[in-house]
């Protein structure tokens, strides 16, 4: 349980080829984490998606895709969820969040790509209603997040680095279930 499991929406069928990847914004954000790790081995991102071999979108959901997602989640210490206006409640995203939170108790670090500072997420040091409204994009997340600690951060390299290194958001050393954010 040492990896970070990245959960994000991609339109299906998804192809990682140049056109498919760049047309899917959340995949680009995931690749940004991979790029930061590639450029700096000290960046605290360990990609759980690298713990099993890749599968094709045409693979059978029950026999191949779902078991692979679950195996990757079992190899993880937390979930990094990219959540934006573009997020859609896909079958894969529902499965990742449901199994990760409700079966494994994985803490969630929610990254909001449309925001770049901790202050941009807040009003009077409280998460903006617009941010909270995004939780409904994935009802299983909204309805289960009270079971695990969730940290809500902008797409900011320094804050992501800090969050990934924070033991309060790792399954074996997690803090109490609550909604957390960095205050201004």
Coordinates of N, CA and C in Angstrom, one line a residue:
X1 N 0.8 -1.2 0.0 CA 0.0 0.0 0.0 C 0.9 1.2 0.0
X2 N 1.5 1.5 -1.1 CA 2.4 2.6 -1.1 C 2.1 3.6 -2.3
X3 N 1.2 3.3 -3.1 CA 0.9 4.1 -4.2 C -0.2 5.1 -4.0
X4 N -0.2 6.0 -5.0 CA -1.3 7.0 -5.1 C -2.2 6.7 -6.2
X5 N -3.5 6.4 -6.0 CA -4.4 6.0 -7.0 C -5.1 7.3 -7.6
X6 N -4.9 7.5 -8.8 CA -5.5 8.7 -9.5 C -6.8 8.3 -10.1
X7 N -7.9 9.0 -9.7 CA -9.2 8.8 -10.2 C -9.6 10.0 -10.9
X8 N -10.1 9.9 -12.2 CA -10.5 11.0 -13.0 C -11.4 10.5 -14.1
X9 N -12.2 11.4 -14.6 CA -13.1 11.1 -15.7 C -12.4 11.1 -17.0
X10 N -12.7 10.1 -17.8 CA -12.3 10.1 -19.2 C -13.5 9.6 -20.0
X11 N -13.7 10.2 -21.2 CA -14.8 9.7 -22.0 C -14.5 8.3 -22.5
X12 N -15.4 7.5 -22.7 CA -15.2 6.1 -23.2 C -15.8 6.0 -24.6
X13 N -15.1 5.3 -25.4 CA -13.9 4.6 -25.2 C -12.7 5.6 -25.2
X14 N -11.7 5.4 -24.4 CA -10.6 6.3 -24.3 C -9.4 5.6 -24.9
X15 N -8.6 6.4 -25.6 CA -7.4 6.0 -26.2 C -6.3 6.9 -25.8
X16 N -5.2 6.4 -25.2 CA -4.1 7.2 -24.7 C -3.3 7.8 -25.8
X17 N -3.5 7.5 -27.0 CA -2.8 8.2 -28.1 C -2.9 9.7 -28.0
X18 N -2.1 10.4 -28.7 CA -1.9 11.8 -28.6 C -3.3 12.6 -28.7
X19 N -4.1 12.3 -29.6 CA -5.4 13.0 -29.7 C -6.3 12.7 -28.6
X20 N -6.5 11.5 -28.2 CA -7.4 11.1 -27.1 C -6.9 11.7 -25.8
X21 N -5.7 11.6 -25.5 CA -5.1 12.0 -24.2 C -5.2 13.5 -24.1
X22 N -4.9 14.3 -25.1 CA -4.9 15.7 -25.0 C -6.3 16.3 -25.0
X23 N -7.3 15.5 -25.6 CA -8.6 16.0 -25.6 C -9.4 15.7 -24.3
X24 N -8.7 14.9 -23.4 CA -9.3 14.6 -22.1 C -8.6 15.3 -21.0
X25 N -9.1 16.4 -20.6 CA -8.4 17.3 -19.7 C -7.9 16.7 -18.4
X26 N -8.8 15.8 -17.8 CA -8.4 15.2 -16.5 C -7.2 14.3 -16.7
X27 N -7.1 13.6 -17.9 CA -6.0 12.8 -18.1 C -4.7 13.6 -18.3
X28 N -4.8 14.8 -18.8 CA -3.7 15.7 -18.9 C -3.2 16.1 -17.5
X29 N -4.1 16.3 -16.5 CA -3.7 16.7 -15.1 C -3.0 15.5 -14.5
X30 N -3.5 14.3 -14.7 CA -2.9 13.1 -14.2 C -1.4 13.0 -14.8
X31 N -1.3 13.2 -16.1 CA 0.0 13.2 -16.7 C 0.9 14.3 -16.2
X32 N 0.4 15.4 -15.7 CA 1.2 16.4 -15.1 C 1.9 15.9 -13.8
X33 N 1.1 15.1 -13.0 CA 1.7 14.5 -11.8 C 2.9 13.5 -12.3
X34 N 2.6 12.8 -13.3 CA 3.7 11.8 -13.8 C 4.9 12.6 -14.3
X35 N 4.6 13.7 -15.0 CA 5.7 14.6 -15.5 C 6.5 15.1 -14.3
X36 N 5.9 15.7 -13.3 CA 6.6 16.2 -12.1 C 7.4 15.2 -11.5
X37 N 6.9 13.9 -11.4 CA 7.7 12.8 -10.8 C 8.9 12.5 -11.7
X38 N 8.7 12.5 -13.0 CA 9.8 12.2 -13.9 C 10.9 13.2 -13.8
X39 N 10.5 14.5 -13.6 CA 11.5 15.5 -13.6 C 12.2 15.7 -12.2
X40 N 11.5 15.1 -11.2 CA 12.0 15.2 -9.8 C 11.7 13.9 -9.0
X41 N 12.7 13.0 -8.9 CA 12.4 11.8 -8.3 C 11.9 11.9 -6.8
X42 N 12.2 13.1 -6.2 CA 11.8 13.4 -4.8 C 10.3 13.8 -4.7
X43 N 9.7 14.1 -5.9 CA 8.3 14.4 -5.8 C 7.5 13.2 -5.3
X44 N 6.7 13.4 -4.2 CA 6.1 12.3 -3.5 C 4.9 11.6 -4.2
X45 N 5.0 11.4 -5.5 CA 3.9 10.7 -6.2 C 4.4 9.3 -6.7
X46 N 3.6 8.3 -6.2 CA 3.9 6.9 -6.6 C 2.7 6.4 -7.4
X47 N 2.8 6.2 -8.6 CA 1.6 6.0 -9.5 C 1.1 4.5 -9.3
X48 N 0.0 4.3 -8.7 CA -0.6 3.0 -8.5 C -1.0 2.4 -9.9
X49 N -1.2 3.2 -10.9 CA -1.6 2.6 -12.2 C -0.4 1.8 -12.8
X50 N 0.8 2.1 -12.3 CA 2.0 1.3 -12.8 C 2.1 0.0 -12.1
X51 N 1.3 -0.4 -11.1 CA 1.4 -1.6 -10.4 C 0.8 -2.8 -11.1
X52 N 0.1 -2.6 -12.1 CA -0.5 -3.7 -12.9 C -0.3 -3.4 -14.4
X53 N -0.4 -4.4 -15.2 CA -0.3 -4.1 -16.6 C -1.5 -3.4 -17.2
X54 N -1.3 -2.7 -18.2 CA -2.4 -1.9 -18.8 C -3.4 -2.8 -19.5
X55 N -4.6 -2.3 -19.6 CA -5.7 -3.0 -20.3 C -6.3 -2.1 -21.3
X56 N -6.9 -2.7 -22.3 CA -7.6 -1.9 -23.3 C -9.0 -1.6 -22.9
X57 N -9.5 -0.5 -23.4 CA -10.9 -0.1 -23.1 C -11.9 -1.1 -23.6
X58 N -11.6 -1.9 -24.6 CA -12.5 -2.9 -25.1 C -12.5 -4.2 -24.3
X59 N -11.7 -4.2 -23.2 CA -11.6 -5.4 -22.3 C -12.9 -5.6 -21.6
X60 N -13.2 -6.8 -21.2 CA -14.4 -7.1 -20.4 C -14.4 -6.4 -19.1
X61 N -15.5 -5.7 -18.7 CA -15.6 -4.9 -17.5 C -15.4 -5.9 -16.3
X62 N -16.3 -6.9 -16.2 CA -16.3 -7.8 -15.0 C -15.1 -8.6 -14.9
X63 N -14.5 -9.1 -16.0 CA -13.4 -10.1 -15.9 C -12.1 -9.4 -15.9
X64 N -11.9 -8.2 -16.5 CA -10.6 -7.6 -16.6 C -10.5 -6.2 -16.0
X65 N -11.4 -5.3 -16.4 CA -11.2 -3.9 -16.0 C -11.4 -3.7 -14.5
X66 N -12.6 -4.2 -14.0 CA -12.9 -3.9 -12.6 C -11.9 -4.6 -11.7
X67 N -11.5 -5.9 -11.9 CA -10.5 -6.5 -11.1 C -9.1 -5.7 -11.1
X68 N -8.8 -5.2 -12.3 CA -7.5 -4.4 -12.4 C -7.6 -3.1 -11.6
X69 N -8.7 -2.4 -11.6 CA -8.9 -1.2 -10.8 C -8.8 -1.5 -9.4
X70 N -9.4 -2.6 -9.0 CA -9.4 -3.0 -7.5 C -8.0 -3.4 -7.1
X71 N -7.3 -4.1 -7.9 CA -5.9 -4.4 -7.5 C -5.1 -3.2 -7.3
X72 N -5.2 -2.3 -8.2 CA -4.4 -1.0 -8.1 C -4.8 -0.2 -6.9
X73 N -6.1 -0.2 -6.6 CA -6.6 0.5 -5.3 C -6.0 -0.2 -4.1
X74 N -6.0 -1.6 -4.1 CA -5.4 -2.3 -2.9 C -3.9 -2.0 -2.7
X75 N -3.3 -1.6 -3.8 CA -1.8 -1.2 -3.8 C -1.6 0.2 -3.4
X76 N -2.7 0.9 -3.0 CA -2.6 2.4 -2.8 C -2.8 2.8 -1.3
X77 N -2.2 3.9 -1.0 CA -2.4 4.5 0.3 C -3.4 5.6 0.4
X78 N -3.8 6.1 -0.8 CA -4.8 7.1 -0.9 C -5.3 7.2 -2.3
X79 N -6.4 8.0 -2.5 CA -6.9 8.3 -3.8 C -6.7 9.8 -4.1
X80 N -6.2 10.1 -5.3 CA -6.2 11.5 -5.8 C -7.3 11.6 -6.8
X81 N -8.3 12.4 -6.5 CA -9.4 12.6 -7.3 C -9.4 13.9 -8.0
X82 N -9.4 13.9 -9.3 CA -9.4 15.2 -10.0 C -10.9 15.5 -10.3
X83 N -11.4 16.6 -9.8 CA -12.8 16.9 -9.8 C -13.0 18.3 -10.4
X84 N -13.8 18.4 -11.4 CA -14.1 19.7 -12.1 C -15.5 19.7 -12.7
X85 N -15.8 20.8 -13.4 CA -17.0 20.9 -14.1 C -17.2 19.9 -15.2
X86 N -16.1 19.4 -15.7 CA -16.1 18.4 -16.8 C -16.3 16.9 -16.3
X87 N -16.2 16.7 -15.0 CA -16.3 15.4 -14.4 C -17.7 14.8 -14.6
X88 N -17.8 13.6 -15.1 CA -19.0 12.8 -15.3 C -19.0 11.6 -14.5
X89 N -20.1 11.2 -14.0 CA -20.2 10.0 -13.1 C -20.2 8.7 -13.9
X90 N -19.0 8.4 -14.4 CA -18.8 7.2 -15.2 C -18.8 5.9 -14.3
X91 N -19.0 4.8 -15.0 CA -19.0 3.5 -14.2 C -17.6 3.3 -13.6
X92 N -16.6 3.6 -14.3 CA -15.2 3.3 -13.7 C -15.0 4.3 -12.5
X93 N -15.3 5.5 -12.6 CA -15.1 6.5 -11.5 C -16.0 6.1 -10.3
X94 N -17.2 5.7 -10.6 CA -18.0 5.2 -9.4 C -17.4 4.0 -8.7
X95 N -16.9 3.1 -9.5 CA -16.3 1.9 -9.0 C -15.0 2.2 -8.2
X96 N -14.2 3.1 -8.7 CA -13.0 3.5 -8.1 C -13.3 4.1 -6.7
X97 N -14.2 5.1 -6.7 CA -14.5 5.8 -5.5 C -15.2 4.9 -4.5
X98 N -16.2 4.1 -4.9 CA -16.9 3.2 -4.0 C -16.0 2.2 -3.4
X99 N -15.3 1.5 -4.2 CA -14.4 0.5 -3.6 C -13.3 1.1 -2.8
X100 N -12.7 2.2 -3.2 CA -11.6 2.8 -2.5 C -12.0 3.3 -1.1
X101 N -13.2 4.0 -1.1 CA -13.6 4.5 0.2 C -14.4 3.5 1.0
X102 N -15.4 2.9 0.5 CA -16.3 2.0 1.2 C -15.7 0.6 1.6
X103 N -14.8 0.1 0.8 CA -14.2 -1.2 1.0 C -12.8 -1.1 1.7
X104 N -12.0 -0.1 1.2 CA -10.6 0.0 1.6 C -10.4 1.1 2.6
X105 N -11.3 2.1 2.7 CA -11.1 3.2 3.7 C -10.0 4.1 3.3
X106 N -9.7 4.3 2.0 CA -8.6 5.1 1.5 C -9.0 6.6 1.6
X107 N -8.1 7.4 2.2 CA -8.3 8.9 2.3 C -8.3 9.4 0.8
X108 N -8.9 10.5 0.7 CA -9.0 11.1 -0.7 C -8.4 12.5 -0.7
X109 N -7.6 12.8 -1.6 CA -7.0 14.1 -1.9 C -7.7 14.6 -3.1
X110 N -8.6 15.6 -3.0 CA -9.4 16.1 -4.1 C -8.6 17.3 -4.7
X111 N -8.3 17.2 -6.0 CA -7.6 18.3 -6.7 C -8.6 18.9 -7.6
X112 N -8.8 20.2 -7.5 CA -9.7 21.0 -8.4 C -8.9 21.7 -9.4
X113 N -8.8 21.2 -10.6 CA -8.0 21.8 -11.7 C -8.3 23.2 -12.1
X114 N -9.5 23.6 -11.9 CA -9.9 25.0 -12.2 C -9.4 26.1 -11.3
X115 N -8.7 25.7 -10.2 CA -8.3 26.6 -9.2 C -6.8 26.4 -9.0
X116 N -6.1 27.5 -8.7 CA -4.6 27.4 -8.5 C -4.0 27.8 -7.2
X117 N -4.8 28.4 -6.3 CA -4.4 28.8 -5.0 C -5.4 28.3 -4.0
X118 N -4.9 28.1 -2.7 CA -5.8 27.6 -1.7 C -6.9 28.6 -1.4
X119 N -6.5 29.9 -1.6 CA -7.5 31.0 -1.4 C -8.6 30.9 -2.4
X120 N -8.3 30.5 -3.6 CA -9.4 30.4 -4.6 C -10.5 29.4 -4.4
X121 N -10.2 28.5 -3.5 CA -11.2 27.5 -3.1 C -12.2 28.0 -1.9
X122 N -11.8 29.1 -1.3 CA -12.4 29.5 0.0 C -13.1 30.8 -0.1
X123 N -14.1 30.9 0.8 CA -14.7 32.1 1.2 C -14.7 32.2 2.7
X124 N -14.1 33.2 3.3 CA -14.0 33.2 4.8 C -13.4 32.0 5.4
X125 N -12.4 31.4 4.7 CA -11.7 30.2 5.1 C -12.5 28.9 5.1
X126 N -13.7 29.0 4.4 CA -14.5 27.8 4.3 C -14.6 27.5 2.8
X127 N -14.7 26.2 2.4 CA -14.8 25.9 1.0 C -16.0 26.5 0.4
X128 N -15.8 27.1 -0.8 CA -16.9 27.8 -1.5 C -18.0 26.8 -1.8
X129 N -19.3 27.3 -1.9 CA -20.4 26.4 -2.3 C -20.2 25.8 -3.6
X130 N -19.6 26.6 -4.5 CA -19.3 26.1 -5.9 C -18.4 24.8 -5.8
X131 N -17.5 24.8 -4.9 CA -16.6 23.6 -4.7 C -17.5 22.4 -4.2
X132 N -18.3 22.7 -3.2 CA -19.1 21.7 -2.6 C -20.1 21.1 -3.6
X133 N -20.6 22.0 -4.4 CA -21.6 21.5 -5.5 C -20.9 20.5 -6.4
X134 N -19.6 20.5 -6.6 CA -19.0 19.6 -7.5 C -19.0 18.2 -6.9
X135 N -19.1 18.0 -5.6 CA -19.2 16.7 -5.0 C -20.4 15.9 -5.5
X136 N -21.4 16.6 -5.9 CA -22.6 15.9 -6.4 C -22.4 15.3 -7.8
X137 N -21.3 15.7 -8.5 CA -21.0 15.1 -9.8 C -20.7 13.6 -9.6
X138 N -20.3 13.2 -8.5 CA -20.0 11.8 -8.2 C -20.8 11.5 -6.9
X139 N -22.0 11.1 -7.0 CA -22.8 10.9 -5.8 C -22.2 9.9 -4.8
X140 N -21.5 8.9 -5.2 CA -20.9 7.9 -4.3 C -19.8 8.6 -3.5
X141 N -19.1 9.5 -4.1 CA -18.1 10.3 -3.3 C -18.9 11.2 -2.3
X142 N -19.8 12.0 -2.7 CA -20.5 12.9 -1.9 C -21.2 12.1 -0.7
X143 N -21.7 10.9 -0.9 CA -22.4 10.2 0.1 C -21.5 9.4 1.0
X144 N -20.3 9.1 0.6 CA -19.3 8.3 1.3 C -18.2 9.1 1.9
X145 N -18.0 10.3 1.6 CA -16.8 11.0 2.0 C -16.7 11.2 3.5
X146 N -17.9 11.1 4.2 CA -17.9 11.2 5.7 C -17.1 10.0 6.4
X147 N -16.8 9.0 5.6 CA -16.2 7.8 6.1 C -14.7 7.9 6.2
X148 N -14.1 8.8 5.4 CA -12.6 9.0 5.3 C -12.2 10.4 5.4
X149 N -11.0 10.7 5.7 CA -10.5 12.1 5.6 C -10.4 12.5 4.1
X150 N -10.9 13.7 3.8 CA -10.7 14.2 2.4 C -10.1 15.6 2.5
X151 N -9.0 15.7 1.7 CA -8.3 17.0 1.7 C -8.6 17.7 0.3
X152 N -9.0 18.9 0.3 CA -9.5 19.6 -0.9 C -8.5 20.7 -1.2
X153 N -7.8 20.5 -2.4 CA -6.8 21.4 -2.8 C -6.9 21.9 -4.2
X154 N -6.2 23.0 -4.6 CA -6.2 23.4 -6.0 C -5.1 22.7 -6.8
X155 N -5.1 22.9 -8.1 CA -4.0 22.3 -8.9 C -2.8 23.2 -8.8
X156 N -2.0 22.9 -7.7 CA -0.9 23.7 -7.4 C 0.2 22.8 -6.9
X157 N 1.3 22.8 -7.6 CA 2.4 21.8 -7.4 C 2.9 21.8 -6.0
X158 N 3.1 22.9 -5.4 CA 3.6 23.0 -4.0 C 2.6 22.4 -3.0
X159 N 1.3 22.7 -3.2 CA 0.3 22.1 -2.3 C 0.1 20.6 -2.5
X160 N 0.2 20.2 -3.8 CA 0.1 18.8 -4.1 C 1.2 18.0 -3.5
X161 N 2.4 18.6 -3.6 CA 3.6 18.0 -2.9 C 3.4 17.8 -1.4
X162 N 2.9 18.9 -0.8 CA 2.7 18.9 0.6 C 1.6 17.9 1.0
X163 N 0.6 17.8 0.2 CA -0.5 16.9 0.5 C -0.1 15.4 0.3
X164 N 0.6 15.1 -0.7 CA 1.1 13.7 -0.9 C 2.0 13.2 0.1
X165 N 2.7 14.1 0.8 CA 3.7 13.8 1.8 C 3.0 13.8 3.2
X166 N 1.8 14.2 3.3 CA 1.1 14.3 4.6 C 0.6 12.9 5.1
X167 N 1.1 12.4 6.1 CA 0.7 11.1 6.6 C -0.8 11.0 7.1
X168 N -1.4 12.2 7.3 CA -2.8 12.2 7.8 C -3.7 11.8 6.6
X169 N -3.2 11.7 5.4 CA -4.0 11.3 4.3 C -3.4 10.1 3.6
X170 N -2.9 9.2 4.4 CA -2.5 7.8 4.0 C -3.2 6.8 4.8
X171 N -3.6 5.7 4.2 CA -4.6 4.8 4.8 C -4.1 4.2 6.2
X172 N -2.8 3.9 6.3 CA -2.3 3.3 7.6 C -2.2 4.4 8.7
X173 N -2.1 5.6 8.4 CA -1.8 6.7 9.4 C -2.8 7.8 9.3
X174 N -4.0 7.5 8.7 CA -5.0 8.6 8.4 C -5.5 9.2 9.7
X175 N -5.9 10.4 9.5 CA -6.6 11.2 10.6 C -8.1 10.8 10.6
X176 N -8.8 11.5 11.4 CA -10.3 11.2 11.5 C -11.0 11.7 10.3
X177 N -12.1 11.0 9.9 CA -12.9 11.4 8.8 C -13.4 12.8 8.9
X178 N -13.2 13.6 7.9 CA -13.6 15.0 8.0 C -13.2 15.6 6.6
X179 N -13.8 16.8 6.3 CA -13.4 17.6 5.2 C -12.3 18.5 5.6
X180 N -11.2 18.4 4.9 CA -10.0 19.3 5.3 C -9.7 20.2 4.1
X181 N -9.1 21.3 4.4 CA -8.6 22.2 3.4 C -7.5 23.1 4.0
X182 N -6.7 23.6 3.2 CA -5.6 24.6 3.7 C -6.3 25.9 3.8
X183 N -6.1 26.6 5.0 CA -6.7 27.9 5.1 C -5.8 29.0 4.5
X184 N -6.4 30.1 4.3 CA -5.7 31.2 3.6 C -4.8 31.9 4.6

